[in-house]
Amino acid sequence: MSSVTATSGESTFIPSRASGLGKTLDEIRVFVWRNLSHIPRMPERLADVTVMPIMFVLLFGYVFGSAIAMPGQVVTADSAAFYRSYLIGGIFVQSVVFMSITTAVGVVSDMKEGVIDRFRSLPISRVSVLGGRAIASLFEGGLGITVMALCGLLVGWGARAGFGNAVAGFALLAGIALAMICLGIYVGQLVKNPMTAQAIGFTAIFPLTFASNAFVPTDNMPVWLRTFAEWNPVSAMVQAVRELFGNVPAVDPMAAGLIPARDLPWPLENPVLATLIWIVVLGTIGMTLAVRKYSQGKDR
Amino acid sequence: MLEMSGRTHRDGDLAIEAVDLRRRFGETLAADGISLKVPRGSVFGLLGPNGAGKTTTVRMLTTLLRPDSGTARVAGYDIVRDAVEVRRRIGLVGQYAAVDEILSGYQNLFLIGRLYGMNGSQAKKRANELLERFDLLEPGKKAVKTYSGGMRRRLDLAASLVVSPPILFLDEPTTGLDPNGRAATWDIISTMTKGGTTVMLTTQYLEEADQFAEQIAVIDHGKVVAEGTPAQLKARLGKSTLVVHLDDNMTEAKARSAVDRYAAAPPALRQNELVVQLNDLGQTAEIITALAQAGANLDQIHIAKASMDDVFFELTGKNRAQEGLAA
Ligand SMILES: Nc1ncnc2c1ncn2[C@@H]1O[C@H](COP(=O)(O)OP(=O)(O)OP(=O)(O)O)[C@@H](O)[C@H]1O
Ligand SMILES: [Mg+2]
């Protein structure tokens, strides 16, 4: 029972015995509030999720787009316009995957602050701090995706496979984001310095996003790279998002005999299912490790 | 007493009871078997030099750090098994300010209130009360990272008092405060103790422990090396000393030969003084007589009463010396 009574003009509050889901959700809400309250005082944090993807859309879309055509096609004004639509799916996924880095950096700064000690000494659930961070990051990511979608619309992208599929596409991005955030929360607790988190993140994630179908089709890559790229979870995610937004080439170059036929690996044949599996696997691993690490404390 | 604490620990009269707490960091034994008993409603001082293991002990008792072995009960609850129950009953002012640097002072206090389960308006009311009491109303709207060290410390203390915890841990609460801030902090803490709060504080300031703690444990190298009330410690350990100023007339050899026969422990040379520990008055008279016969002037001899400093240095200094011998 919690109660407020007045003693010597000041209110005294005895913390409630209550525990359970309701209390935990309320705590998570408070931590979401905390993390979002940081934004007005450090707006540069939002630059990562907004400015960078826009730069990618413009640079890749117009610089590379003017020279890239789908396999079997020649470069024309039409191919450049299609490439920009094609590219957006890749950049959606890329920016969502990069959320693992921004989250990790946020967590490192969080953990460095003494305030974590105070949170740990409060009668609150162990997962609230992390849950609040995850949901706040998700909000930031949502903002990034919105900005990017608007930017995409300006350069000719559109969700062309119907409303239901478009909703599914955004839901899938949210799922990927959540899994990446969980991994980021774990990694953020492993390192002591935001720069290290950033370095680890970039070293792991740049190759993963570039050695994939995010920016160019994999068909003409050298075989060793193509094999890696097509099994790379990023490719399945990008392919799933492209299918749900209807941004795949109108003519399948392989079916049309424009490039040699071959069997695609299972994740690319079933990209949505593969992506869901990746979300569950990466999300579960990330969440388990993150919660375990947090409950062990930072001195372990 | 033992049977009772086993049966109904919650009603015991000990606020804190630690048994043989140990914690190792790599090669360092930060806590090497700490046992403490802190009666409800008392002020307990943990005194020790840098690296003694004070913070480690406090962090274990406040559930921030798991002991490698040993047990402790805080407010009757086990610090490992019932950590959440412990956390409902403690406030912690850590050695380093535990506040959110980016939020404002008000937002920090509001946040803590909400996390304790207050609703929005309760948390708001409490935050404003505390800002006023800690003289932070004006800077309360600014980000904490713009605060001075003293303001941060006050906010930290306020954050620990959002709910009035029955047991308050203060790890060097006055470090980095100016004399005003120190006095204000002590004011607030003594108001708390008058209201029945149990306080465990760590400090390197001997006067502080002497003045405020009813019970003191001196720790060094992760071990409790002495325990008692300030008076007991002074009586037991801080023996009065007799100091002989040496000169050409009264050389060290002369002084030693006069004193050796009577001294309880071998006299120590400190610059140009010979320091003799005194056990009782009768012995003191004999030593003075012997020195006078050897030719000492009366103004070459004086007797110093024990201070907490002597206690502290005797305990911790001795430990170091023994270690040096063992090495
Ligand atoms: N997280 C840690 N990792 C490694 N060693 C640690 C850690 N925390 C404490 N130690 C070591 O344990 C010993 C005790 O440290 P502790 O912080 O408890 O001392 P203290 O009495 O609080 O000292 P101070 O007066 O300087 O605050 C020190 O030798 C310290 O270096
Ligand atoms: Mg310390």
XYZ file of C-alpha atoms and ligand atoms in Angstrom:
659
model
C 0.000 0.000 0.000
C 1.332 3.370 -0.779
C 0.191 6.388 1.110
C 0.921 10.029 1.420
C 0.781 11.606 4.833
C 1.874 14.975 6.004
C 4.580 15.228 8.644
C 6.059 18.559 9.605
C 4.645 20.179 6.496
C 6.247 17.749 4.079
C 4.738 14.769 2.392
C 6.100 11.376 3.310
C 5.640 8.593 0.844
C 5.987 4.935 1.586
C 6.747 3.061 -1.605
C 4.142 0.582 -2.614
C 4.514 -3.170 -2.219
C 2.905 -3.597 -5.580
C 4.821 -5.424 -8.220
C 3.880 -7.158 -11.398
C 3.121 -6.215 -14.926
C 1.184 -3.004 -14.241
C 3.954 -1.554 -12.123
C 6.652 -2.607 -14.584
C 4.761 -1.014 -17.474
C 4.427 2.207 -15.503
C 8.174 2.164 -14.804
C 8.911 1.580 -18.465
C 6.706 4.563 -19.282
C 8.707 6.703 -16.876
C 11.977 5.611 -18.477
C 10.610 6.297 -21.950
C 9.747 9.777 -20.688
C 13.273 10.142 -19.340
C 14.939 9.150 -22.591
C 12.667 11.298 -24.715
C 13.246 14.235 -22.344
C 16.919 14.005 -23.252
C 16.240 14.795 -26.891
C 15.494 18.546 -26.594
C 18.791 18.963 -24.746
C 20.840 16.905 -27.185
C 19.109 17.146 -30.570
C 22.276 15.962 -32.320
C 21.292 12.421 -31.314
C 18.448 12.595 -33.802
C 20.826 13.487 -36.621
C 21.952 9.870 -36.824
C 18.458 8.649 -37.585
C 17.383 11.477 -39.874
C 20.182 13.310 -41.644
C 22.292 10.283 -42.466
C 19.560 8.289 -44.276
C 18.586 11.365 -46.281
C 22.192 11.770 -47.372
C 22.251 8.141 -48.414
C 19.045 8.472 -50.418
C 20.331 11.525 -52.254
C 23.912 10.373 -52.771
C 23.186 6.805 -53.787
C 19.951 7.624 -55.574
C 21.358 10.319 -57.801
C 25.108 9.644 -57.944
C 25.117 5.857 -58.291
C 21.562 5.665 -59.599
C 22.615 7.449 -62.740
C 25.009 4.590 -63.514
C 23.306 1.524 -62.043
C 20.765 -0.610 -63.858
C 19.153 -3.878 -62.810
C 20.879 -6.996 -64.205
C 20.127 -7.418 -67.868
C 18.911 -3.844 -68.274
C 20.662 -0.809 -69.737
C 21.032 2.500 -67.973
C 18.258 4.927 -68.898
C 16.300 7.657 -67.151
C 13.720 4.988 -66.292
C 16.306 2.672 -64.820
C 17.591 5.529 -62.660
C 14.070 6.269 -61.401
C 13.505 2.589 -60.637
C 16.847 2.381 -58.844
C 15.781 5.117 -56.453
C 12.649 3.156 -55.508
C 14.712 0.013 -55.222
C 17.272 1.783 -53.070
C 14.804 3.041 -50.470
C 14.083 -0.486 -49.197
C 17.818 -0.993 -48.694
C 18.196 2.277 -46.865
C 15.169 1.576 -44.681
C 16.799 -1.636 -43.528
C 20.229 -0.086 -43.273
C 19.034 2.695 -41.019
C 17.046 0.294 -38.876
C 20.100 -1.958 -38.524
C 22.192 1.071 -37.586
C 19.839 1.653 -34.689
C 21.800 -1.039 -32.868
C 24.755 1.367 -32.895
C 22.863 4.462 -31.792
C 21.210 2.443 -29.037
C 24.538 1.000 -27.914
C 26.067 4.470 -27.799
C 23.099 5.716 -25.759
C 23.425 2.809 -23.342
C 27.164 3.343 -22.889
C 26.596 6.967 -21.949
C 23.749 5.863 -19.669
C 25.859 3.274 -17.909
C 28.747 5.669 -17.511
C 26.529 8.045 -15.633
C 26.265 7.403 -11.929
C 22.509 7.594 -12.226
C 22.380 3.911 -13.172
C 23.529 3.129 -9.638
C 20.553 5.017 -8.317
C 18.174 3.145 -10.606
C 19.701 -0.118 -9.469
C 19.139 0.808 -5.831
C 15.445 1.598 -6.387
C 12.685 -0.956 -5.821
C 11.929 -1.320 -9.524
C 11.932 -4.164 -11.972
C 15.261 -5.016 -13.531
C 13.961 -4.757 -17.052
C 12.337 -1.326 -16.753
C 15.469 0.679 -17.484
C 16.196 -1.427 -20.547
C 12.569 -1.561 -21.671
C 12.348 2.218 -21.468
C 15.514 2.605 -23.488
C 14.266 0.125 -26.110
C 10.932 1.859 -26.579
C 12.454 5.334 -26.661
C 14.909 4.125 -29.320
C 11.977 2.692 -31.220
C 10.328 6.123 -31.188
C 13.516 7.674 -32.526
C 13.714 4.980 -35.191
C 10.077 5.571 -36.111
C 10.845 9.225 -36.593
C 13.800 8.309 -38.806
C 11.694 5.952 -40.937
C 9.010 8.627 -41.318
C 11.531 11.214 -42.451
C 13.014 8.729 -44.872
C 9.655 7.653 -46.265
C 8.791 11.295 -46.934
C 12.152 11.845 -48.555
C 11.575 8.670 -50.569
C 8.202 9.917 -51.797
C 9.957 13.056 -53.031
C 12.414 11.057 -55.118
C 9.761 8.812 -56.620
C 9.518 5.922 -54.161
C 6.104 4.593 -53.223
C 4.454 1.631 -51.522
C 3.040 -0.054 -54.628
C 1.791 -3.387 -53.293
C -1.316 -2.188 -51.492
C -2.103 -0.762 -48.105
C -2.043 -4.042 -46.172
C 1.399 -4.937 -47.483
C 2.672 -1.444 -46.756
C 1.536 -1.739 -43.133
C 3.171 -5.164 -42.952
C 6.352 -3.629 -44.385
C 6.524 -0.968 -41.692
C 5.665 -3.530 -39.001
C 8.502 -5.713 -40.226
C 10.882 -2.730 -40.021
C 9.718 -2.114 -36.462
C 10.406 -5.760 -35.634
C 13.918 -5.575 -37.085
C 14.460 -2.329 -35.201
C 13.451 -3.930 -31.917
C 15.788 -6.892 -32.424
C 18.653 -4.526 -33.300
C 17.886 -2.341 -30.285
C 18.097 -5.380 -28.003
C 21.485 -6.311 -29.461
C 22.559 -2.682 -29.085
C 21.534 -2.653 -25.424
C 23.683 -5.718 -24.835
C 26.728 -4.404 -26.696
C 26.330 -1.037 -24.988
C 26.803 -2.705 -21.630
C 29.952 -4.533 -22.716
C 32.072 -1.510 -23.544
C 33.094 1.433 -21.428
C 33.327 4.169 -24.013
C 30.828 5.479 -26.601
C 33.577 5.682 -29.222
C 34.309 1.983 -28.764
C 30.634 1.152 -29.189
C 30.556 3.195 -32.348
C 33.737 1.580 -33.670
C 32.506 -1.955 -32.958
C 29.152 -1.121 -34.491
C 30.562 0.344 -37.676
C 33.093 -2.457 -38.127
C 30.378 -5.071 -37.809
C 27.554 -3.336 -39.570
C 29.098 -1.526 -42.531
C 30.299 -4.768 -44.151
C 26.982 -6.441 -43.360
C 24.895 -3.743 -45.001
C 27.181 -3.257 -48.010
C 27.840 -6.930 -48.712
C 24.140 -7.436 -49.335
C 21.444 -6.550 -51.846
C 20.735 -3.268 -50.020
C 22.392 -1.022 -52.605
C 22.965 -3.206 -55.673
C 21.594 -6.554 -56.853
C 23.775 -9.489 -55.891
C 23.574 -11.304 -59.224
C 26.756 -9.929 -60.723
C 28.891 -10.149 -57.577
C 31.828 -12.597 -57.524
C 30.546 -15.980 -56.373
C 32.192 -15.908 -52.905
C 30.751 -12.469 -52.206
C 27.391 -13.355 -53.690
C 27.120 -16.427 -51.477
C 27.900 -14.352 -48.411
C 25.563 -11.556 -49.477
C 22.624 -13.814 -50.167
C 22.848 -15.600 -46.835
C 23.400 -12.316 -45.052
C 20.305 -11.577 -42.926
C 20.320 -8.008 -44.231
C 19.551 -9.289 -47.743
C 16.521 -11.267 -46.613
C 15.281 -8.222 -44.713
C 15.773 -5.905 -47.669
C 14.132 -8.358 -50.038
C 11.148 -8.734 -47.680
C 10.714 -4.975 -47.398
C 11.013 -4.512 -51.183
C 8.381 -7.164 -51.806
C 5.982 -5.706 -49.246
C 6.404 -2.210 -50.698
C 6.262 -3.482 -54.287
C 9.714 -2.197 -55.233
C 10.951 -5.272 -57.103
C 11.750 -5.157 -60.836
C 8.676 -5.658 -63.014
C 10.565 -8.244 -65.019
C 12.410 -10.945 -63.087
C 15.745 -10.984 -64.934
C 16.307 -14.658 -64.231
C 12.856 -15.784 -65.374
C 13.214 -13.656 -68.477
C 16.502 -15.349 -69.264
C 18.450 -12.103 -69.024
C 20.929 -13.647 -66.579
C 21.912 -17.286 -66.035
C 19.289 -19.153 -63.987
C 20.325 -20.510 -60.588
C 18.669 -21.516 -57.316
C 18.397 -18.670 -54.824
C 19.117 -19.560 -51.199
C 16.075 -20.272 -49.031
C 16.076 -16.886 -47.188
C 15.750 -15.020 -50.469
C 13.004 -17.321 -51.718
C 11.056 -16.762 -48.475
C 12.266 -13.358 -47.372
C 9.372 -12.400 -45.059
C 9.469 -15.674 -43.176
C 13.268 -15.573 -43.044
C 13.146 -12.032 -41.684
C 10.645 -13.029 -39.005
C 12.944 -15.866 -37.977
C 15.917 -13.503 -37.846
C 13.907 -11.050 -35.746
C 12.961 -13.729 -33.242
C 16.454 -15.235 -33.100
C 18.416 -11.975 -32.879
C 15.823 -10.349 -30.626
C 15.758 -13.246 -28.182
C 19.545 -13.496 -28.048
C 19.885 -9.742 -27.621
C 17.198 -9.460 -24.975
C 18.423 -12.422 -22.950
C 22.024 -11.272 -22.967
C 21.051 -7.659 -22.273
C 18.869 -8.482 -19.264
C 21.397 -10.936 -17.901
C 24.213 -8.446 -18.214
C 22.168 -5.706 -16.583
C 21.150 -7.817 -13.606
C 24.747 -8.852 -13.043
C 25.678 -5.238 -12.521
C 28.436 -3.261 -14.084
C 31.153 -4.485 -11.769
C 31.113 -8.042 -12.975
C 19.833 -13.163 20.833
C 20.958 -15.631 18.195
C 17.798 -17.728 18.392
C 15.705 -14.624 18.160
C 17.373 -13.276 15.049
C 16.904 -16.647 13.412
C 13.198 -16.768 14.200
C 11.890 -13.335 13.449
C 14.572 -11.377 11.718
C 12.169 -8.690 10.604
C 11.520 -7.505 14.132
C 15.139 -7.624 15.207
C 16.596 -4.396 16.471
C 19.424 -4.408 13.967
C 18.995 -2.258 10.898
C 22.077 -3.723 9.265
C 23.816 -6.961 10.021
C 26.679 -8.134 7.861
C 28.446 -11.439 8.371
C 31.792 -12.095 6.755
C 31.191 -10.242 3.491
C 33.882 -10.841 0.911
C 34.373 -9.392 -2.507
C 37.365 -9.674 -4.793
C 38.236 -7.583 -7.842
C 40.915 -9.479 -9.712
C 43.842 -9.599 -7.335
C 42.373 -7.068 -4.916
C 40.420 -8.280 -1.914
C 38.246 -5.197 -1.639
C 36.230 -6.704 1.219
C 37.939 -9.437 3.178
C 35.390 -10.668 5.689
C 33.458 -7.604 6.808
C 31.097 -8.174 9.746
C 29.022 -5.313 11.133
C 26.042 -4.759 13.388
C 24.165 -1.497 13.161
C 21.344 -0.934 15.670
C 18.122 0.590 14.405
C 18.050 4.366 14.601
C 21.768 4.813 15.140
C 24.456 6.583 13.151
C 27.222 4.236 12.142
C 30.526 5.466 10.767
C 32.701 3.457 8.418
C 36.135 4.960 8.620
C 39.112 4.074 6.491
C 41.805 5.380 4.167
C 41.556 5.400 0.352
C 40.982 1.938 -1.036
C 40.072 0.459 2.342
C 36.872 -1.079 0.979
C 34.286 1.389 2.272
C 32.534 1.899 -1.040
C 32.663 -1.801 -1.806
C 30.988 -2.543 1.520
C 28.291 0.071 0.967
C 27.649 -1.163 -2.563
C 27.172 -4.695 -1.323
C 24.808 -3.584 1.437
C 22.770 -1.504 -1.027
C 22.411 -4.469 -3.431
C 24.528 -2.844 -6.137
C 27.260 -5.418 -5.870
C 26.950 -9.114 -5.116
C 29.259 -10.410 -2.421
C 31.432 -13.368 -3.408
C 30.590 -14.869 -0.045
C 29.102 -13.913 3.269
C 25.606 -12.660 4.013
C 23.982 -9.475 5.142
C 20.555 -8.351 6.202
C 19.393 -4.817 5.729
C 16.100 -3.898 7.397
C 15.785 -7.613 8.083
C 16.015 -8.665 4.450
C 18.761 -10.599 2.763
C 20.700 -8.373 0.363
C 20.889 -11.062 -2.294
C 17.648 -13.037 -1.997
C 15.347 -10.144 -1.050
C 17.145 -7.360 -2.873
C 13.898 -5.669 -3.912
C 12.608 -5.554 -0.327
C 15.929 -4.059 0.734
C 15.685 -1.429 -1.994
C 12.243 -0.367 -0.775
C 13.772 0.595 2.552
C 17.055 2.268 1.748
C 18.298 5.543 0.384
C 21.786 5.788 -1.077
C 24.019 8.762 -1.561
C 26.912 7.237 -3.438
C 30.454 8.518 -3.491
C 29.836 9.960 -6.944
C 26.647 11.865 -7.662
C 24.010 9.534 -9.087
C 21.880 11.978 -11.019
C 20.929 12.301 -14.657
C 23.192 14.996 -16.069
C 20.992 15.842 -19.017
C 17.733 16.249 -17.148
C 17.033 19.245 -14.947
C 17.124 19.038 -11.167
C 13.332 19.052 -11.065
C 13.077 16.317 -13.690
C 15.517 14.156 -11.731
C 13.473 14.332 -8.553
C 10.209 13.859 -10.456
C 11.672 10.777 -12.135
C 12.691 9.188 -8.835
C 9.291 9.933 -7.306
C 7.493 8.303 -10.212
C 9.759 5.266 -10.017
C 8.902 4.873 -6.349
C 5.303 4.579 -7.489
C 4.044 8.104 -6.894
C 1.565 9.438 -9.388
C 2.357 12.529 -11.414
C 1.001 15.116 -8.988
C 2.531 13.473 -5.895
C 5.906 13.308 -7.624
C 5.640 16.922 -8.724
C 4.745 18.115 -5.232
C 7.586 16.160 -3.654
C 10.118 17.367 -6.242
C 9.239 20.986 -5.534
C 9.381 20.481 -1.752
C 12.854 19.018 -2.027
C 14.138 21.682 -4.394
C 13.021 24.268 -1.905
C 14.520 22.489 1.079
C 17.863 22.024 -0.643
C 17.941 25.560 -1.944
C 17.768 24.445 -5.551
C 14.509 26.061 -6.659
C 16.209 28.552 -8.906
C 18.622 26.200 -10.725
C 15.980 23.442 -10.613
C 14.937 24.075 -14.197
C 18.442 23.893 -15.647
C 20.256 20.781 -16.836
C 22.304 19.173 -14.068
C 25.436 19.245 -16.210
C 25.514 23.014 -15.651
C 25.511 22.573 -11.837
C 28.500 23.126 -9.580
C 29.848 20.172 -7.620
C 28.107 21.301 -4.456
C 24.755 21.802 -6.176
C 25.037 18.349 -7.701
C 25.799 16.851 -4.319
C 22.756 18.550 -2.800
C 20.565 17.302 -5.607
C 21.983 13.822 -5.063
C 21.100 13.999 -1.398
C 17.621 15.274 -2.264
C 17.177 12.384 -4.694
C 17.914 9.944 -1.873
C 15.232 11.516 0.279
C 12.376 11.503 -2.224
C 10.816 8.905 -0.005
C 12.011 8.998 3.596
C 13.922 5.753 3.759
C 14.278 4.077 7.166
C 17.934 3.359 6.377
C 20.188 5.839 4.664
C 23.633 5.044 3.260
C 25.961 7.959 2.705
C 29.282 7.302 1.009
C 31.504 10.295 1.790
C 28.542 12.675 1.669
C 30.488 15.832 2.415
C 33.437 15.278 0.091
C 33.685 18.215 -2.273
C 31.408 20.503 -0.270
C 32.426 23.860 1.114
C 32.053 24.384 4.888
C 28.579 25.835 4.364
C 27.483 22.907 2.270
C 28.973 20.527 4.793
C 27.079 22.143 7.649
C 23.848 22.153 5.644
C 24.285 18.494 4.802
C 24.824 17.612 8.426
C 21.772 19.613 9.369
C 19.625 17.610 7.016
C 21.108 14.330 8.137
C 20.596 15.082 11.806
C 16.976 16.007 11.107
C 16.645 12.592 9.496
C 18.196 10.766 12.426
C 15.968 12.589 14.869
C 13.079 11.189 12.875
C 14.427 7.673 13.556
C 16.392 7.041 10.369
C 19.354 4.700 10.631
C 22.403 6.187 8.950
C 25.526 4.441 7.756
C 28.122 6.876 6.543
C 31.613 6.434 5.282
C 34.170 9.126 5.726
C 37.824 9.901 5.725
C 37.234 12.856 8.001
C 37.981 11.714 11.486
C 36.258 14.659 13.153
C 33.154 13.862 11.191
C 33.024 10.288 12.409
C 33.977 11.378 15.908
C 31.288 14.007 16.027
C 28.347 12.283 14.405
C 28.735 8.532 14.604
C 27.616 6.684 17.696
C 29.449 3.605 16.554
C 32.513 3.418 14.346
C 34.160 0.619 12.433
C 37.637 1.341 11.165
C 38.397 -0.654 8.050
C 41.618 -1.150 6.180
C 42.536 -3.559 3.398
C 38.987 -4.882 3.392
C 39.015 -5.852 7.070
C 37.418 -4.330 10.137
C 40.450 -3.477 12.239
C 38.612 -1.875 15.152
C 35.070 -1.206 16.241
C 33.382 0.707 19.026
C 32.111 4.089 20.100
C 34.474 6.973 19.423
C 35.220 7.133 23.162
C 35.912 3.408 23.374
C 38.237 3.520 20.407
C 40.140 6.410 21.843
C 40.359 4.758 25.219
C 41.335 1.385 23.870
C 43.743 2.396 21.179
C 44.710 5.962 21.332
C 47.020 5.723 24.306
C 48.455 8.967 25.482
C 52.032 9.477 24.474
C 55.005 11.117 26.056
C 57.244 13.064 23.728
C 60.864 13.864 24.484
C 62.467 16.620 22.411
C 66.038 15.565 21.737
C 69.019 17.919 21.633
C 72.814 17.723 22.067
C 72.373 17.386 25.768
C 69.619 14.802 25.683
C 70.645 12.456 22.873
C 68.545 9.634 21.541
C 70.761 7.042 23.188
C 70.494 8.740 26.553
C 66.746 9.114 26.320
C 66.286 5.511 25.252
C 68.328 4.096 28.036
C 66.365 6.140 30.547
C 62.981 5.116 29.132
C 63.460 1.569 27.826
C 63.100 -0.108 31.176
C 59.625 1.382 31.765
C 58.053 1.744 28.333
C 55.278 -0.659 27.317
C 56.401 -0.695 23.694
C 59.734 0.263 22.161
C 59.841 4.074 21.863
C 59.741 5.390 18.280
C 61.951 8.118 16.844
C 60.062 10.846 14.983
C 62.356 13.518 13.551
C 64.100 14.885 16.643
C 61.583 13.497 19.089
C 61.331 10.241 20.920
C 57.708 9.103 21.271
C 56.842 6.834 24.168
C 53.460 5.144 24.576
C 52.054 5.410 28.077
C 50.050 2.738 29.792
C 49.250 4.217 33.175
C 49.990 7.124 35.413
C 52.376 5.316 37.756
C 54.528 4.331 34.839
C 54.415 7.897 33.543
C 55.821 9.211 36.801
C 58.673 6.689 36.680
C 59.569 7.603 33.113
C 59.629 11.309 33.892
C 61.826 10.719 36.920
C 64.229 8.585 34.918
C 64.420 11.229 32.202
C 65.029 13.975 34.754
C 67.841 11.958 36.283
C 69.359 11.526 32.828
C 69.426 15.334 32.564
C 66.257 16.248 30.638
C 64.658 19.664 31.127
C 61.009 19.759 32.009
C 60.161 21.795 28.902
C 61.728 19.060 26.774
C 59.008 16.667 27.819
C 55.328 16.822 27.074
C 52.384 14.484 27.171
C 49.921 14.325 24.285
C 46.393 13.029 24.648
C 45.031 10.619 22.035
C 42.976 12.016 19.178
C 40.945 10.145 16.586
C 43.845 10.786 14.250
C 46.132 8.813 16.492
C 43.618 5.999 16.582
C 43.301 6.009 12.855
C 46.988 6.120 12.114
C 47.833 3.648 14.779
C 45.386 1.161 13.321
C 46.009 1.612 9.666
C 49.667 2.527 9.938
C 50.374 -0.523 12.021
C 48.704 -2.709 9.476
C 50.885 -1.375 6.739
C 54.018 -1.879 8.813
C 53.107 -5.507 9.495
C 52.560 -6.023 5.825
C 55.928 -4.518 5.113
C 57.554 -6.980 7.506
C 55.736 -9.922 6.014
C 56.723 -9.017 2.469
N 35.046 -2.119 -9.893
C 36.265 -2.357 -9.428
N 37.170 -2.991 -10.185
C 38.401 -3.268 -9.720
N 38.833 -2.921 -8.492
C 37.991 -2.280 -7.693
C 36.660 -1.954 -8.108
N 36.042 -1.328 -7.082
C 36.944 -1.249 -6.092
N 38.108 -1.819 -6.445
C 39.309 -1.936 -5.604
O 38.907 -2.384 -4.332
C 39.585 -1.695 -3.311
C 38.595 -1.035 -2.379
O 37.926 0.002 -3.085
P 36.793 0.901 -2.442
O 36.276 1.766 -3.512
O 35.816 0.026 -1.746
O 37.596 1.749 -1.389
P 37.139 2.996 -0.514
O 37.398 2.643 0.889
O 35.761 3.386 -0.865
O 38.171 4.096 -0.995
P 37.987 5.680 -1.206
O 38.158 6.323 0.116
O 39.097 6.022 -2.131
O 36.636 5.891 -1.809
C 40.519 -0.714 -4.001
O 41.801 -1.293 -4.038
C 39.951 -0.593 -5.384
O 40.981 -0.363 -6.314
Mg 34.922 5.028 -1.636
